[in-house]
Tab-separated table of C-alpha atoms in Angstrom:
chain	number	residue	atom	x	y	z
A	633	MET	CA	9.663	22.807	-61.688
A	634	SER	CA	12.120	20.030	-60.927
A	635	ARG	CA	11.543	17.924	-57.848
A	636	GLY	CA	14.879	19.060	-56.448
A	637	LEU	CA	13.748	22.676	-56.597
A	638	LEU	CA	10.399	21.776	-55.054
A	639	ARG	CA	12.188	19.994	-52.216
A	640	ASN	CA	14.327	23.051	-51.581
A	641	LEU	CA	11.235	25.256	-51.471
A	642	ALA	CA	9.543	22.812	-49.105
A	643	ALA	CA	12.559	22.909	-46.767
A	644	LEU	CA	12.564	26.714	-46.802
A	645	GLY	CA	8.811	26.829	-46.127
A	646	SER	CA	9.031	24.262	-43.347
A	647	GLY	CA	11.876	26.195	-41.707
A	648	LEU	CA	9.852	29.401	-41.991
A	649	LEU	CA	6.821	27.869	-40.247
A	650	PHE	CA	9.110	26.324	-37.634
A	651	GLY	CA	10.709	29.721	-36.938
A	652	LEU	CA	7.317	31.435	-36.736
A	653	GLY	CA	6.097	28.777	-34.316
A	654	LEU	CA	9.154	29.077	-32.073
A	655	SER	CA	8.807	32.880	-32.018
A	656	LEU	CA	5.051	32.919	-31.432
A	657	ALA	CA	5.503	30.502	-28.534
A	658	GLN	CA	8.380	32.690	-27.237
A	659	MET	CA	10.725	29.720	-27.252
A	660	THR	CA	13.417	32.080	-28.537
A	661	ASN	CA	13.316	33.726	-25.090
A	662	PRO	CA	15.726	31.739	-22.878
A	663	ASP	CA	14.055	33.072	-19.706
A	664	LYS	CA	10.827	31.439	-20.833
A	665	VAL	CA	12.598	28.108	-21.372
A	666	LEU	CA	14.497	28.263	-18.072
A	667	ASN	CA	11.304	29.175	-16.212
A	668	PHE	CA	9.787	25.968	-17.593
A	669	LEU	CA	12.806	23.917	-16.530
A	670	ASP	CA	12.821	25.593	-13.097
A	671	ILE	CA	9.977	23.572	-11.619
A	672	SER	CA	10.761	24.660	-8.066
A	673	GLY	CA	10.781	28.342	-9.024
A	674	ARG	CA	8.003	30.369	-10.613
A	675	TRP	CA	7.097	27.640	-13.035
A	676	ASP	CA	5.953	28.621	-16.524
A	677	PRO	CA	4.432	25.503	-18.137
A	678	SER	CA	4.223	27.064	-21.633
A	679	LEU	CA	6.918	24.795	-23.117
A	680	LEU	CA	4.846	21.748	-22.247
A	681	LEU	CA	2.018	23.017	-24.464
A	682	VAL	CA	4.446	23.851	-27.266
A	683	LEU	CA	5.906	20.354	-27.224
A	684	GLY	CA	2.469	18.774	-26.702
A	685	GLY	CA	0.862	20.698	-29.563
A	686	ALA	CA	3.733	19.905	-31.906
A	687	VAL	CA	3.872	16.203	-31.009
A	688	VAL	CA	0.117	15.590	-31.197
A	689	LEU	CA	-0.311	17.334	-34.552
A	690	SER	CA	2.706	15.682	-36.137
A	691	ALA	CA	1.849	12.251	-34.699
A	692	LEU	CA	-1.609	12.424	-36.290
A	693	GLY	CA	-0.168	13.636	-39.586
A	694	PHE	CA	2.813	11.252	-39.636
A	695	ARG	CA	0.427	8.287	-39.388
A	696	GLN	CA	-1.252	9.324	-42.616
A	697	VAL	CA	1.956	10.302	-44.384
A	698	LEU	CA	3.831	7.115	-43.526
A	699	ARG	CA	1.105	5.016	-45.131
A	700	ARG	CA	2.337	6.349	-48.467
A	701	LYS	CA	5.011	4.484	-50.388
A	702	ALA	CA	7.027	7.675	-50.738
A	703	PRO	CA	6.838	11.378	-49.922
A	704	LEU	CA	5.305	13.667	-52.529
A	705	TRP	CA	8.572	15.022	-53.923
A	706	ASP	CA	11.138	12.293	-53.263
A	707	SER	CA	11.479	8.618	-54.097
A	708	GLY	CA	11.564	7.429	-50.490
A	709	PHE	CA	11.435	8.415	-46.840
A	710	HIS	CA	14.692	9.281	-45.080
A	711	LEU	CA	13.932	8.008	-41.607
A	712	PRO	CA	16.384	7.319	-38.788
A	713	HIS	CA	17.175	3.612	-38.652
A	714	ALA	CA	18.925	3.493	-35.275
A	715	GLN	CA	16.755	2.029	-32.536
A	716	ALA	CA	19.245	1.232	-29.784
A	717	ILE	CA	19.011	3.003	-26.458
A	718	ASP	CA	22.760	3.002	-26.006
A	719	ARG	CA	25.522	4.875	-24.230
A	720	PRO	CA	26.080	7.550	-26.923
A	721	LEU	CA	22.347	8.347	-26.953
A	722	LEU	CA	22.073	8.697	-23.178
A	723	LEU	CA	25.439	10.372	-22.599
A	724	GLY	CA	24.847	12.776	-25.487
A	725	SER	CA	21.352	13.630	-24.269
A	726	ALA	CA	22.654	14.197	-20.733
A	727	LEU	CA	25.373	16.572	-22.001
A	728	PHE	CA	22.763	18.374	-24.072
A	729	GLY	CA	20.518	18.677	-20.988
A	730	LEU	CA	23.431	20.214	-19.098
A	731	GLY	CA	23.976	22.814	-21.829
A	732	TRP	CA	20.256	23.483	-22.242
A	733	GLY	CA	19.720	23.961	-18.512
A	734	LEU	CA	22.693	26.339	-18.258
A	735	SER	CA	21.757	28.625	-21.140
A	736	GLY	CA	18.090	28.124	-22.005
A	737	TYR	CA	18.985	27.516	-25.669
A	738	CYS	CA	18.459	24.318	-27.599
A	739	PRO	CA	19.698	24.290	-31.225
A	740	GLY	CA	16.466	25.445	-32.950
A	741	PRO	CA	15.945	28.595	-30.899
A	742	ALA	CA	19.697	29.307	-31.010
A	743	VAL	CA	19.497	29.465	-34.819
A	744	ALA	CA	16.173	31.323	-34.825
A	745	SER	CA	17.623	33.951	-32.459
A	746	LEU	CA	19.826	35.143	-35.310
A	747	GLY	CA	16.657	36.421	-36.974
A	748	VAL	CA	16.000	38.947	-34.235
A	749	ALA	CA	19.664	39.997	-33.974
A	750	ASN	CA	19.892	38.619	-30.450
A	751	PRO	CA	23.558	39.098	-29.449
A	752	GLU	CA	23.442	35.941	-27.289
A	753	ALA	CA	23.118	33.886	-30.503
A	754	LEU	CA	26.601	35.067	-31.476
A	755	TRP	CA	28.031	33.247	-28.441
A	756	VAL	CA	25.852	30.191	-28.117
A	757	LEU	CA	25.610	29.247	-31.790
A	758	PRO	CA	29.368	29.104	-32.513
A	759	GLY	CA	29.622	27.040	-29.311
A	760	ILE	CA	27.039	24.580	-30.646
A	761	LEU	CA	28.760	24.322	-34.034
A	762	ALA	CA	32.182	23.839	-32.438
A	763	GLY	CA	30.817	21.230	-30.032
A	764	ALA	CA	29.223	19.270	-32.861
A	765	ALA	CA	32.415	19.520	-34.945
A	766	LEU	CA	34.462	18.316	-31.973
A	767	GLN	CA	32.199	15.306	-31.573
A	768	ARG	CA	32.686	14.420	-35.220
A	769	LEU	CA	36.457	14.797	-34.907
A	770	MET	CA	36.587	12.497	-31.906
A	771	GLN	CA	34.272	9.933	-33.439
A	772	PRO	CA	34.549	10.357	-37.189
A	773	ARG	CA	32.779	7.112	-37.929
A	774	ALA	CA	29.999	7.458	-35.404
A	775	SER	CA	26.765	6.017	-36.653
A	776	THR	CA	24.394	8.630	-37.935
A	777	ASP	CA	20.658	8.393	-37.733
A	778	LEU	CA	20.059	10.320	-40.907
A	779	ASP	CA	21.567	10.159	-44.333
B	627	MET	CA	16.946	31.443	-2.673
B	628	LEU	CA	20.143	33.006	-3.877
B	629	ALA	CA	20.606	36.128	-5.931
B	630	GLY	CA	20.352	34.347	-9.273
B	631	ALA	CA	16.934	32.987	-8.539
B	632	MET	CA	15.653	36.377	-7.518
B	633	LEU	CA	17.125	38.099	-10.540
B	634	ALA	CA	15.723	35.544	-12.977
B	635	ARG	CA	13.058	37.246	-14.995
B	636	MET	CA	9.519	36.060	-14.568
B	637	THR	CA	7.537	35.030	-17.600
B	638	ALA	CA	3.774	34.602	-17.678
B	639	PHE	CA	2.109	31.332	-18.665
B	640	THR	CA	0.894	31.941	-22.231
B	641	PRO	CA	-1.175	28.864	-23.095
B	642	LEU	CA	-2.719	30.118	-26.340
B	643	ASN	CA	0.530	31.335	-27.912
B	644	ALA	CA	2.308	28.205	-26.729
B	645	LEU	CA	-0.308	25.923	-28.244
B	646	LEU	CA	-0.481	27.845	-31.537
B	647	GLY	CA	3.309	27.964	-31.755
B	648	GLY	CA	3.478	24.246	-31.048
B	649	LEU	CA	0.901	23.536	-33.757
B	650	LEU	CA	2.945	25.573	-36.253
B	651	ILE	CA	6.046	23.576	-35.340
B	652	GLY	CA	4.065	20.350	-35.757
B	653	LEU	CA	2.782	21.538	-39.136
B	654	ALA	CA	6.321	22.393	-40.242
B	655	SER	CA	7.500	18.892	-39.276
B	656	LEU	CA	4.526	17.279	-40.984
B	657	LEU	CA	5.096	19.195	-44.223
B	658	LEU	CA	8.768	18.273	-44.356
B	659	LEU	CA	7.966	14.580	-43.927
B	660	TRP	CA	5.030	14.599	-46.353
B	661	LEU	CA	6.761	16.571	-49.115
B	662	ASN	CA	10.426	15.590	-48.714
B	663	GLY	CA	10.339	12.493	-46.515
B	664	ARG	CA	12.684	14.220	-44.082
B	665	ILE	CA	12.780	14.633	-40.307
B	666	ALA	CA	12.705	18.274	-39.182
B	667	GLY	CA	15.602	17.963	-36.745
B	668	VAL	CA	17.753	21.030	-36.269
B	669	THR	CA	20.728	18.969	-35.035
B	670	GLY	CA	20.601	16.920	-38.235
B	671	MET	CA	20.544	20.114	-40.291
B	672	LEU	CA	23.563	21.587	-38.488
B	673	THR	CA	25.682	18.421	-38.457
B	674	GLY	CA	24.678	17.599	-42.040
B	675	LEU	CA	26.175	20.883	-43.158
B	676	GLN	CA	29.453	20.013	-41.435
B	677	ARG	CA	29.895	16.954	-43.633
B	678	LEU	CA	31.465	16.871	-47.048
B	679	PRO	CA	30.523	16.864	-49.830
B	680	LEU	CA	28.036	19.710	-49.512
B	681	GLN	CA	26.343	18.595	-52.687
B	682	GLY	CA	22.699	17.742	-52.026
B	683	GLN	CA	22.724	19.625	-48.716
B	684	ALA	CA	21.050	22.818	-49.960
B	685	TRP	CA	17.738	21.851	-48.384
B	686	ARG	CA	19.337	21.728	-44.928
B	687	PHE	CA	20.763	25.213	-45.381
B	688	LEU	CA	17.405	26.461	-46.681
B	689	PHE	CA	15.523	25.015	-43.703
B	690	LEU	CA	17.897	26.861	-41.333
B	691	LEU	CA	17.550	30.026	-43.411
B	692	GLY	CA	13.770	29.664	-43.111
B	693	LEU	CA	14.125	29.281	-39.352
B	694	VAL	CA	16.015	32.581	-39.174
B	695	ALA	CA	13.600	34.272	-41.603
B	696	GLY	CA	10.574	33.006	-39.655
B	697	SER	CA	11.700	34.606	-36.419
B	698	ALA	CA	12.736	37.765	-38.283
B	699	ALA	CA	9.280	37.951	-39.919
B	700	TYR	CA	7.619	37.570	-36.526
B	701	ALA	CA	9.662	40.463	-35.131
B	702	LEU	CA	9.043	42.632	-38.222
B	703	ALA	CA	5.301	41.996	-37.905
B	704	GLY	CA	5.474	43.534	-34.450
B	705	GLY	CA	5.816	40.380	-32.335
B	706	SER	CA	7.601	40.840	-29.048
B	707	THR	CA	11.135	39.493	-28.800
B	708	PRO	CA	12.411	40.194	-25.304
B	709	GLN	CA	16.166	39.829	-24.906
B	710	ARG	CA	18.030	38.765	-21.819
B	711	GLN	CA	20.620	41.196	-20.487
B	712	GLY	CA	23.815	40.506	-18.607
B	713	PHE	CA	24.143	36.762	-19.126
B	714	PRO	CA	27.845	35.810	-19.051
B	715	PRO	CA	29.032	35.223	-22.664
B	716	LEU	CA	31.512	32.546	-21.580
B	717	LEU	CA	28.706	30.576	-19.961
B	718	LEU	CA	26.825	30.782	-23.280
B	719	VAL	CA	29.837	29.410	-25.146
B	720	LEU	CA	30.326	26.600	-22.612
B	721	ALA	CA	26.614	25.711	-22.749
B	722	GLY	CA	26.779	25.820	-26.548
B	723	LEU	CA	29.750	23.431	-26.610
B	724	LEU	CA	27.930	20.955	-24.352
B	725	THR	CA	24.746	21.290	-26.423
B	726	GLY	CA	26.549	20.851	-29.735
B	727	TYR	CA	28.655	17.912	-28.579
B	728	GLY	CA	25.750	16.214	-26.828
B	729	THR	CA	23.197	16.587	-29.615
B	730	ALA	CA	25.716	15.391	-32.214
B	731	LEU	CA	26.515	12.337	-30.077
B	732	ALA	CA	22.825	11.597	-29.472
B	733	ASN	CA	21.901	12.368	-33.085
B	734	GLY	CA	19.132	14.756	-32.163
B	735	CYS	CA	17.733	17.435	-29.914
B	736	THR	CA	14.366	18.898	-28.928
B	737	SER	CA	13.127	18.929	-32.530
B	738	GLY	CA	14.444	15.637	-33.926
B	739	HIS	CA	14.001	13.471	-30.830
B	740	GLY	CA	11.556	15.658	-28.882
B	741	VAL	CA	9.002	16.453	-31.592
B	742	CYS	CA	9.524	14.132	-34.569
B	743	GLY	CA	10.798	11.135	-32.594
B	744	LEU	CA	7.946	11.176	-30.098
B	745	ALA	CA	5.486	11.664	-32.972
B	746	ARG	CA	6.873	8.459	-34.524
B	747	PHE	CA	6.524	6.668	-31.157
B	748	SER	CA	10.274	5.960	-31.159
B	749	LEU	CA	11.433	4.505	-27.831
B	750	ARG	CA	14.961	5.701	-28.593
B	751	SER	CA	13.700	9.272	-28.929
B	752	LEU	CA	11.600	8.914	-25.782
B	753	ALA	CA	14.720	7.843	-23.852
B	754	ALA	CA	16.673	10.788	-25.285
B	755	THR	CA	13.896	13.288	-24.520
B	756	ALA	CA	13.391	12.046	-20.958
B	757	THR	CA	17.155	12.212	-20.380
B	758	PHE	CA	17.746	15.722	-21.656
B	759	LEU	CA	14.614	17.072	-19.963
B	760	LEU	CA	15.492	15.583	-16.562
B	761	VAL	CA	19.142	16.661	-16.755
B	762	ALA	CA	18.110	20.169	-17.877
B	763	ILE	CA	15.639	20.441	-14.973
B	764	ALA	CA	18.321	19.322	-12.493
B	765	THR	CA	20.890	21.674	-14.064
B	766	THR	CA	18.549	24.658	-13.869
B	767	PHE	CA	17.846	23.877	-10.220
B	768	VAL	CA	21.547	23.730	-9.343
B	769	ALA	CA	22.459	26.749	-11.475
B	770	ARG	CA	19.638	28.974	-10.231
B	771	HIS	CA	19.000	27.925	-6.684
B	772	LEU	CA	22.367	26.615	-5.485
B	773	LEU	CA	24.917	28.543	-7.536
B	774	GLY	CA	22.971	31.688	-8.463
B	775	LEU	CA	24.400	31.421	-11.963
B	776	GLN	CA	21.564	32.672	-14.148
B	777	PRO	CA	21.079	36.436	-13.855
């Protein structure tokens, strides 16, 4: 098999595991997300364990992986090079927080919700795509973290 | 408390499912970096597919397809997928626009900055994650407890 095909399979498999993880943790349920964000309400700390579990496991694994010269099926790592904590980063994250806190959907769960035919995905996902497209239109040469 | 807060559906703390789900997400991110050298950031996947040429972008589409298939498989295997009723569609669109614009501007969301960025000990990602978490917490407070917006 060519490395390009292997990479495509790896991306599909990684997305599959990601989607299973989001579903198992019920992160595709916006009530569950909002009940985490609502710390003065009936707080549901589940999201903290989801994020914690994901960060700890990947941090341990990344350390090993990044000691390699290259990933298994590509000639080099494609890591973000931006390091600045600048206005676009903070303003963008604040706008995202506003959207996330209003709806309970961040981009991953919004996409995954298509898989369970959740009608809310048909409103929130086109909104996300249009918002991202609008940002690109307004700042066509904005620096990108990833190639 | 206003009506919205009282109508908001309770969810139980599910530590085991949350931890297992989180570990699966971590494993997915680890595999993508180890095999392909790529960051598993959903914002990067979505914005990448909005750029031309589309050549060489198949992997991004396939990751997103996997994301959809993963949640579909979970539902088909009998997993519970509760759905919210009665949430205003226009509010979903508005929230989506803010989320899409913001994550594109910040070059990442909960997966790229929140999971992969923190796992790489990136200060930039830590700043992004702290910002969107704090703003989302404040927004939920205002929307639920002051405006009664989230039925």
